[in-house]
Amino acid sequence: MLRKVIGASLVLVLFVGVAFAEEIRGVITKVDGNKVTFAPLEGKGKDAKKGDEKTLSVADNVKVIETKFNREEKKVEVVGNLEGGLKHKMFDKIGEKGLRATIVTDSDNKKITEIRVTKRMRKKKDQ
């Protein structure tokens, strides 16, 4: 009986470690080969402030996904995968404001496994 409890506890600890991948909302400022430099955002909306810049390398099988915010449903929707991944033209010319994204890291927070780039929607002006 005690062996089963110890065995179950060990399995639980191993699986919980995998679940600790972190999602970081941030602004990508630079992409150089397989390294991404970004500043995490602290807070929400217009009050969000950039934190200190971090540089992490990407995993070999990194997913680069484009998303958009649906204002009617107030949810983020997946548009699709970006062709070319980090070699997409979007990452070549990153402006001063940077590129808003959600960055998903592995359980050790050492490699980026997924990047969800948020497409900025401009308000349409009435004519």
N, C-alpha and C. Protein backbone atom coordinates (compact mmCIF):
# COMPACT_ATOMS: atom_id res chain seq x y z
N MET A 1 0.83 -1.19 0.00
CA MET A 1 0.00 0.00 0.00
C MET A 1 0.87 1.26 0.00
N LEU A 2 1.89 1.27 0.84
CA LEU A 2 2.78 2.42 0.93
C LEU A 2 3.54 2.61 -0.38
N ARG A 3 3.91 1.51 -1.04
CA ARG A 3 4.60 1.61 -2.33
C ARG A 3 3.74 2.30 -3.38
N LYS A 4 2.47 1.99 -3.39
CA LYS A 4 1.56 2.60 -4.36
C LYS A 4 1.43 4.10 -4.12
N VAL A 5 1.36 4.50 -2.87
CA VAL A 5 1.26 5.92 -2.55
C VAL A 5 2.53 6.65 -2.96
N ILE A 6 3.68 6.07 -2.66
CA ILE A 6 4.95 6.70 -3.02
C ILE A 6 5.10 6.74 -4.55
N GLY A 7 4.74 5.66 -5.22
CA GLY A 7 4.81 5.62 -6.68
C GLY A 7 3.90 6.65 -7.32
N ALA A 8 2.68 6.77 -6.82
CA ALA A 8 1.74 7.75 -7.35
C ALA A 8 2.24 9.17 -7.10
N SER A 9 2.83 9.41 -5.95
CA SER A 9 3.37 10.74 -5.63
C SER A 9 4.51 11.10 -6.57
N LEU A 10 5.37 10.14 -6.86
CA LEU A 10 6.50 10.38 -7.76
C LEU A 10 6.01 10.72 -9.16
N VAL A 11 5.04 9.97 -9.66
CA VAL A 11 4.48 10.24 -10.99
C VAL A 11 3.82 11.63 -11.02
N LEU A 12 3.12 11.99 -9.97
CA LEU A 12 2.47 13.29 -9.90
C LEU A 12 3.49 14.42 -9.96
N VAL A 13 4.59 14.28 -9.23
CA VAL A 13 5.64 15.31 -9.22
C VAL A 13 6.25 15.45 -10.62
N LEU A 14 6.47 14.35 -11.31
CA LEU A 14 7.06 14.42 -12.66
C LEU A 14 6.13 15.12 -13.64
N PHE A 15 4.84 14.84 -13.59
CA PHE A 15 3.91 15.46 -14.52
C PHE A 15 3.64 16.93 -14.19
N VAL A 16 3.71 17.30 -12.94
CA VAL A 16 3.51 18.69 -12.57
C VAL A 16 4.65 19.55 -13.10
N GLY A 17 5.86 19.01 -13.14
CA GLY A 17 7.00 19.74 -13.68
C GLY A 17 6.82 20.11 -15.13
N VAL A 18 6.20 19.23 -15.90
CA VAL A 18 5.95 19.51 -17.31
C VAL A 18 4.92 20.61 -17.48
N ALA A 19 4.00 20.73 -16.57
CA ALA A 19 2.91 21.69 -16.68
C ALA A 19 3.32 23.11 -16.30
N PHE A 20 4.55 23.34 -15.90
CA PHE A 20 4.97 24.67 -15.46
C PHE A 20 5.56 25.53 -16.56
N ALA A 21 5.25 25.24 -17.80
CA ALA A 21 5.67 26.12 -18.88
C ALA A 21 4.99 27.47 -18.66
N GLU A 22 5.71 28.52 -18.96
CA GLU A 22 5.21 29.86 -18.65
C GLU A 22 4.75 30.59 -19.91
N GLU A 23 3.66 31.32 -19.81
CA GLU A 23 3.18 32.19 -20.88
C GLU A 23 3.49 33.63 -20.48
N ILE A 24 4.24 34.31 -21.31
CA ILE A 24 4.66 35.68 -21.01
C ILE A 24 4.09 36.61 -22.06
N ARG A 25 3.28 37.59 -21.62
CA ARG A 25 2.82 38.63 -22.53
C ARG A 25 3.95 39.64 -22.63
N GLY A 26 4.32 39.99 -23.86
CA GLY A 26 5.43 40.92 -23.99
C GLY A 26 5.49 41.58 -25.34
N VAL A 27 6.56 42.32 -25.54
CA VAL A 27 6.82 43.04 -26.79
C VAL A 27 8.16 42.55 -27.32
N ILE A 28 8.13 41.95 -28.51
CA ILE A 28 9.37 41.49 -29.14
C ILE A 28 10.06 42.69 -29.76
N THR A 29 11.33 42.87 -29.41
CA THR A 29 12.08 44.02 -29.92
C THR A 29 13.11 43.64 -30.96
N LYS A 30 13.54 42.35 -30.96
CA LYS A 30 14.58 41.95 -31.90
C LYS A 30 14.57 40.43 -32.08
N VAL A 31 14.75 39.98 -33.31
CA VAL A 31 14.92 38.56 -33.62
C VAL A 31 16.23 38.43 -34.37
N ASP A 32 17.14 37.64 -33.81
CA ASP A 32 18.46 37.45 -34.42
C ASP A 32 18.73 35.96 -34.51
N GLY A 33 18.47 35.39 -35.68
CA GLY A 33 18.67 33.94 -35.87
C GLY A 33 17.69 33.16 -35.01
N ASN A 34 18.23 32.40 -34.05
CA ASN A 34 17.36 31.63 -33.17
C ASN A 34 17.26 32.26 -31.78
N LYS A 35 17.56 33.53 -31.67
CA LYS A 35 17.44 34.26 -30.40
C LYS A 35 16.39 35.35 -30.53
N VAL A 36 15.52 35.45 -29.52
CA VAL A 36 14.47 36.45 -29.51
C VAL A 36 14.65 37.33 -28.29
N THR A 37 14.69 38.64 -28.50
CA THR A 37 14.78 39.60 -27.41
C THR A 37 13.41 40.22 -27.23
N PHE A 38 12.92 40.22 -25.99
CA PHE A 38 11.59 40.74 -25.70
C PHE A 38 11.58 41.40 -24.33
N ALA A 39 10.58 42.27 -24.13
CA ALA A 39 10.36 42.92 -22.84
C ALA A 39 8.99 42.47 -22.33
N PRO A 40 8.95 41.81 -21.18
CA PRO A 40 7.65 41.38 -20.63
C PRO A 40 6.79 42.57 -20.27
N LEU A 41 5.48 42.44 -20.45
CA LEU A 41 4.55 43.50 -20.09
C LEU A 41 4.01 43.23 -18.69
N GLU A 42 4.03 44.24 -17.87
CA GLU A 42 3.50 44.15 -16.52
C GLU A 42 2.25 45.01 -16.45
N GLY A 43 1.12 44.41 -16.15
CA GLY A 43 -0.15 45.13 -16.12
C GLY A 43 -0.94 44.82 -17.38
N LYS A 44 -2.09 45.48 -17.51
CA LYS A 44 -2.96 45.21 -18.65
C LYS A 44 -3.39 46.52 -19.32
N GLY A 45 -3.75 46.41 -20.59
CA GLY A 45 -4.29 47.55 -21.32
C GLY A 45 -3.28 48.65 -21.54
N LYS A 46 -3.78 49.89 -21.49
CA LYS A 46 -2.91 51.05 -21.72
C LYS A 46 -1.97 51.31 -20.55
N ASP A 47 -2.27 50.74 -19.39
CA ASP A 47 -1.43 50.93 -18.21
C ASP A 47 -0.26 49.95 -18.16
N ALA A 48 -0.16 49.05 -19.13
CA ALA A 48 0.91 48.06 -19.14
C ALA A 48 2.26 48.74 -19.34
N LYS A 49 3.23 48.28 -18.58
CA LYS A 49 4.58 48.85 -18.65
C LYS A 49 5.55 47.74 -19.03
N LYS A 50 6.56 48.11 -19.81
CA LYS A 50 7.58 47.15 -20.22
C LYS A 50 8.52 46.87 -19.06
N GLY A 51 8.85 45.60 -18.90
CA GLY A 51 9.84 45.20 -17.91
C GLY A 51 11.23 45.20 -18.54
N ASP A 52 12.18 44.60 -17.85
CA ASP A 52 13.54 44.50 -18.36
C ASP A 52 13.59 43.52 -19.52
N GLU A 53 14.39 43.85 -20.53
CA GLU A 53 14.48 42.99 -21.71
C GLU A 53 15.17 41.67 -21.37
N LYS A 54 14.69 40.60 -22.02
CA LYS A 54 15.27 39.27 -21.87
C LYS A 54 15.54 38.72 -23.26
N THR A 55 16.55 37.87 -23.36
CA THR A 55 16.84 37.19 -24.61
C THR A 55 16.84 35.69 -24.34
N LEU A 56 16.03 34.97 -25.11
CA LEU A 56 15.95 33.51 -25.00
C LEU A 56 16.13 32.90 -26.38
N SER A 57 16.66 31.70 -26.41
CA SER A 57 16.76 30.98 -27.69
C SER A 57 15.47 30.22 -27.92
N VAL A 58 15.21 29.89 -29.18
CA VAL A 58 13.98 29.18 -29.52
C VAL A 58 14.29 27.70 -29.68
N ALA A 59 13.28 26.87 -29.42
CA ALA A 59 13.41 25.43 -29.60
C ALA A 59 13.44 25.12 -31.10
N ASP A 60 13.95 23.95 -31.45
CA ASP A 60 14.03 23.57 -32.86
C ASP A 60 12.66 23.48 -33.51
N ASN A 61 11.64 23.09 -32.73
CA ASN A 61 10.29 22.92 -33.27
C ASN A 61 9.36 24.04 -32.80
N VAL A 62 9.85 25.26 -32.78
CA VAL A 62 9.05 26.40 -32.32
C VAL A 62 7.86 26.63 -33.25
N LYS A 63 6.71 26.95 -32.64
CA LYS A 63 5.51 27.29 -33.41
C LYS A 63 5.36 28.80 -33.39
N VAL A 64 5.13 29.38 -34.56
CA VAL A 64 4.88 30.82 -34.65
C VAL A 64 3.47 30.98 -35.20
N ILE A 65 2.59 31.52 -34.36
CA ILE A 65 1.16 31.60 -34.68
C ILE A 65 0.73 33.06 -34.68
N GLU A 66 -0.12 33.41 -35.64
CA GLU A 66 -0.69 34.76 -35.69
C GLU A 66 -2.08 34.73 -35.06
N THR A 67 -2.35 35.69 -34.17
CA THR A 67 -3.66 35.78 -33.52
C THR A 67 -4.22 37.19 -33.70
N LYS A 68 -5.52 37.33 -33.44
CA LYS A 68 -6.13 38.66 -33.44
C LYS A 68 -7.15 38.71 -32.31
N PHE A 69 -7.43 39.92 -31.85
CA PHE A 69 -8.39 40.11 -30.77
C PHE A 69 -9.76 40.41 -31.37
N ASN A 70 -10.75 39.58 -31.02
CA ASN A 70 -12.11 39.79 -31.48
C ASN A 70 -12.80 40.70 -30.47
N ARG A 71 -13.10 41.92 -30.88
CA ARG A 71 -13.68 42.90 -29.96
C ARG A 71 -15.11 42.56 -29.55
N GLU A 72 -15.86 41.91 -30.44
CA GLU A 72 -17.24 41.57 -30.12
C GLU A 72 -17.33 40.50 -29.04
N GLU A 73 -16.51 39.46 -29.17
CA GLU A 73 -16.53 38.37 -28.20
C GLU A 73 -15.52 38.55 -27.09
N LYS A 74 -14.64 39.55 -27.24
CA LYS A 74 -13.59 39.85 -26.27
C LYS A 74 -12.71 38.63 -26.00
N LYS A 75 -12.28 37.99 -27.11
CA LYS A 75 -11.42 36.82 -27.03
C LYS A 75 -10.33 36.92 -28.09
N VAL A 76 -9.23 36.24 -27.82
CA VAL A 76 -8.15 36.16 -28.80
C VAL A 76 -8.41 34.94 -29.66
N GLU A 77 -8.36 35.13 -30.98
CA GLU A 77 -8.62 34.05 -31.93
C GLU A 77 -7.35 33.76 -32.73
N VAL A 78 -7.13 32.50 -33.03
CA VAL A 78 -5.99 32.10 -33.84
C VAL A 78 -6.33 32.33 -35.31
N VAL A 79 -5.46 33.06 -36.01
CA VAL A 79 -5.63 33.31 -37.44
C VAL A 79 -5.00 32.15 -38.22
N GLY A 80 -3.81 31.73 -37.80
CA GLY A 80 -3.12 30.62 -38.45
C GLY A 80 -1.63 30.68 -38.19
N ASN A 81 -0.91 29.69 -38.71
CA ASN A 81 0.55 29.66 -38.58
C ASN A 81 1.18 30.67 -39.53
N LEU A 82 2.26 31.30 -39.09
CA LEU A 82 2.99 32.22 -39.96
C LEU A 82 3.95 31.41 -40.83
N GLU A 83 3.86 31.60 -42.13
CA GLU A 83 4.75 30.88 -43.04
C GLU A 83 6.17 31.37 -42.84
N GLY A 84 7.08 30.44 -42.72
CA GLY A 84 8.48 30.78 -42.55
C GLY A 84 8.89 30.93 -41.09
N GLY A 85 7.95 30.93 -40.17
CA GLY A 85 8.28 31.04 -38.75
C GLY A 85 8.97 32.35 -38.44
N LEU A 86 10.13 32.27 -37.79
CA LEU A 86 10.86 33.48 -37.41
C LEU A 86 11.53 34.17 -38.60
N LYS A 87 11.49 33.55 -39.77
CA LYS A 87 12.06 34.16 -40.97
C LYS A 87 11.00 34.95 -41.74
N HIS A 88 9.81 35.05 -41.20
CA HIS A 88 8.72 35.81 -41.82
C HIS A 88 9.12 37.28 -41.87
N LYS A 89 8.65 38.00 -42.89
CA LYS A 89 9.02 39.42 -43.08
C LYS A 89 8.60 40.29 -41.89
N MET A 90 7.62 39.84 -41.11
CA MET A 90 7.16 40.60 -39.94
C MET A 90 8.28 40.81 -38.93
N PHE A 91 9.21 39.84 -38.85
CA PHE A 91 10.29 39.92 -37.87
C PHE A 91 11.52 40.64 -38.40
N ASP A 92 11.56 40.93 -39.70
CA ASP A 92 12.70 41.64 -40.28
C ASP A 92 12.74 43.10 -39.88
N LYS A 93 11.58 43.74 -39.92
CA LYS A 93 11.52 45.18 -39.65
C LYS A 93 10.58 45.44 -38.47
N ILE A 94 11.10 45.22 -37.29
CA ILE A 94 10.31 45.48 -36.09
C ILE A 94 10.50 46.96 -35.73
N GLY A 95 9.39 47.68 -35.60
CA GLY A 95 9.45 49.12 -35.33
C GLY A 95 9.86 49.44 -33.90
N GLU A 96 9.83 50.72 -33.59
CA GLU A 96 10.22 51.19 -32.26
C GLU A 96 9.30 50.66 -31.16
N LYS A 97 8.01 50.53 -31.48
CA LYS A 97 7.05 50.05 -30.49
C LYS A 97 7.16 48.55 -30.27
N GLY A 98 7.80 47.85 -31.18
CA GLY A 98 7.95 46.41 -31.04
C GLY A 98 6.76 45.65 -31.58
N LEU A 99 6.74 44.38 -31.33
CA LEU A 99 5.72 43.49 -31.84
C LEU A 99 5.10 42.76 -30.65
N ARG A 100 3.81 43.02 -30.39
CA ARG A 100 3.15 42.39 -29.24
C ARG A 100 2.97 40.90 -29.49
N ALA A 101 3.28 40.10 -28.46
CA ALA A 101 3.18 38.66 -28.60
C ALA A 101 3.04 38.01 -27.23
N THR A 102 2.56 36.77 -27.25
CA THR A 102 2.58 35.93 -26.07
C THR A 102 3.63 34.87 -26.33
N ILE A 103 4.57 34.75 -25.41
CA ILE A 103 5.70 33.85 -25.57
C ILE A 103 5.53 32.70 -24.58
N VAL A 104 5.57 31.48 -25.10
CA VAL A 104 5.43 30.29 -24.27
C VAL A 104 6.80 29.62 -24.18
N THR A 105 7.26 29.38 -22.94
CA THR A 105 8.56 28.75 -22.73
C THR A 105 8.41 27.31 -22.29
N ASP A 106 9.52 26.60 -22.28
CA ASP A 106 9.50 25.23 -21.78
C ASP A 106 9.46 25.24 -20.25
N SER A 107 9.48 24.06 -19.65
CA SER A 107 9.33 23.98 -18.19
C SER A 107 10.52 24.60 -17.45
N ASP A 108 11.68 24.70 -18.09
CA ASP A 108 12.86 25.30 -17.45
C ASP A 108 12.96 26.80 -17.70
N ASN A 109 12.06 27.35 -18.52
CA ASN A 109 12.07 28.76 -18.92
C ASN A 109 13.39 29.15 -19.58
N LYS A 110 13.96 28.23 -20.37
CA LYS A 110 15.22 28.50 -21.06
C LYS A 110 15.06 28.57 -22.57
N LYS A 111 14.00 27.96 -23.11
CA LYS A 111 13.78 27.97 -24.55
C LYS A 111 12.33 28.34 -24.85
N ILE A 112 12.13 29.02 -25.96
CA ILE A 112 10.80 29.41 -26.39
C ILE A 112 10.25 28.29 -27.26
N THR A 113 9.05 27.80 -26.91
CA THR A 113 8.43 26.72 -27.67
C THR A 113 7.33 27.22 -28.59
N GLU A 114 6.75 28.39 -28.26
CA GLU A 114 5.66 28.92 -29.09
C GLU A 114 5.63 30.44 -28.98
N ILE A 115 5.37 31.10 -30.10
CA ILE A 115 5.20 32.55 -30.13
C ILE A 115 3.86 32.83 -30.79
N ARG A 116 3.00 33.56 -30.07
CA ARG A 116 1.69 33.94 -30.60
C ARG A 116 1.71 35.45 -30.85
N VAL A 117 1.88 35.84 -32.10
CA VAL A 117 1.98 37.25 -32.47
C VAL A 117 0.57 37.81 -32.58
N THR A 118 0.32 38.91 -31.90
CA THR A 118 -1.00 39.54 -31.91
C THR A 118 -1.06 40.59 -33.01
N LYS A 119 -2.01 40.40 -33.91
CA LYS A 119 -2.20 41.33 -35.01
C LYS A 119 -2.93 42.56 -34.48
N ARG A 120 -2.38 43.73 -34.76
CA ARG A 120 -3.03 44.97 -34.31
C ARG A 120 -4.10 45.37 -35.29
N MET A 121 -5.28 45.58 -34.78
CA MET A 121 -6.39 46.00 -35.63
C MET A 121 -6.56 47.52 -35.49
N ARG A 122 -6.63 48.19 -36.59
CA ARG A 122 -6.84 49.64 -36.57
C ARG A 122 -8.32 49.94 -36.61
N LYS A 123 -8.70 50.98 -35.92
CA LYS A 123 -10.12 51.38 -35.94
C LYS A 123 -10.44 52.00 -37.30
N LYS A 124 -11.59 51.63 -37.83
CA LYS A 124 -12.02 52.20 -39.09
C LYS A 124 -12.68 53.54 -38.84
N LYS A 125 -12.28 54.52 -39.61
CA LYS A 125 -12.87 55.85 -39.47
C LYS A 125 -14.12 55.95 -40.32
N ASP A 126 -15.14 56.58 -39.76
CA ASP A 126 -16.37 56.81 -40.52
C ASP A 126 -16.13 57.88 -41.55
N GLN A 127 -16.69 57.67 -42.75
CA GLN A 127 -16.44 58.64 -43.81
C GLN A 127 -17.55 59.61 -43.95
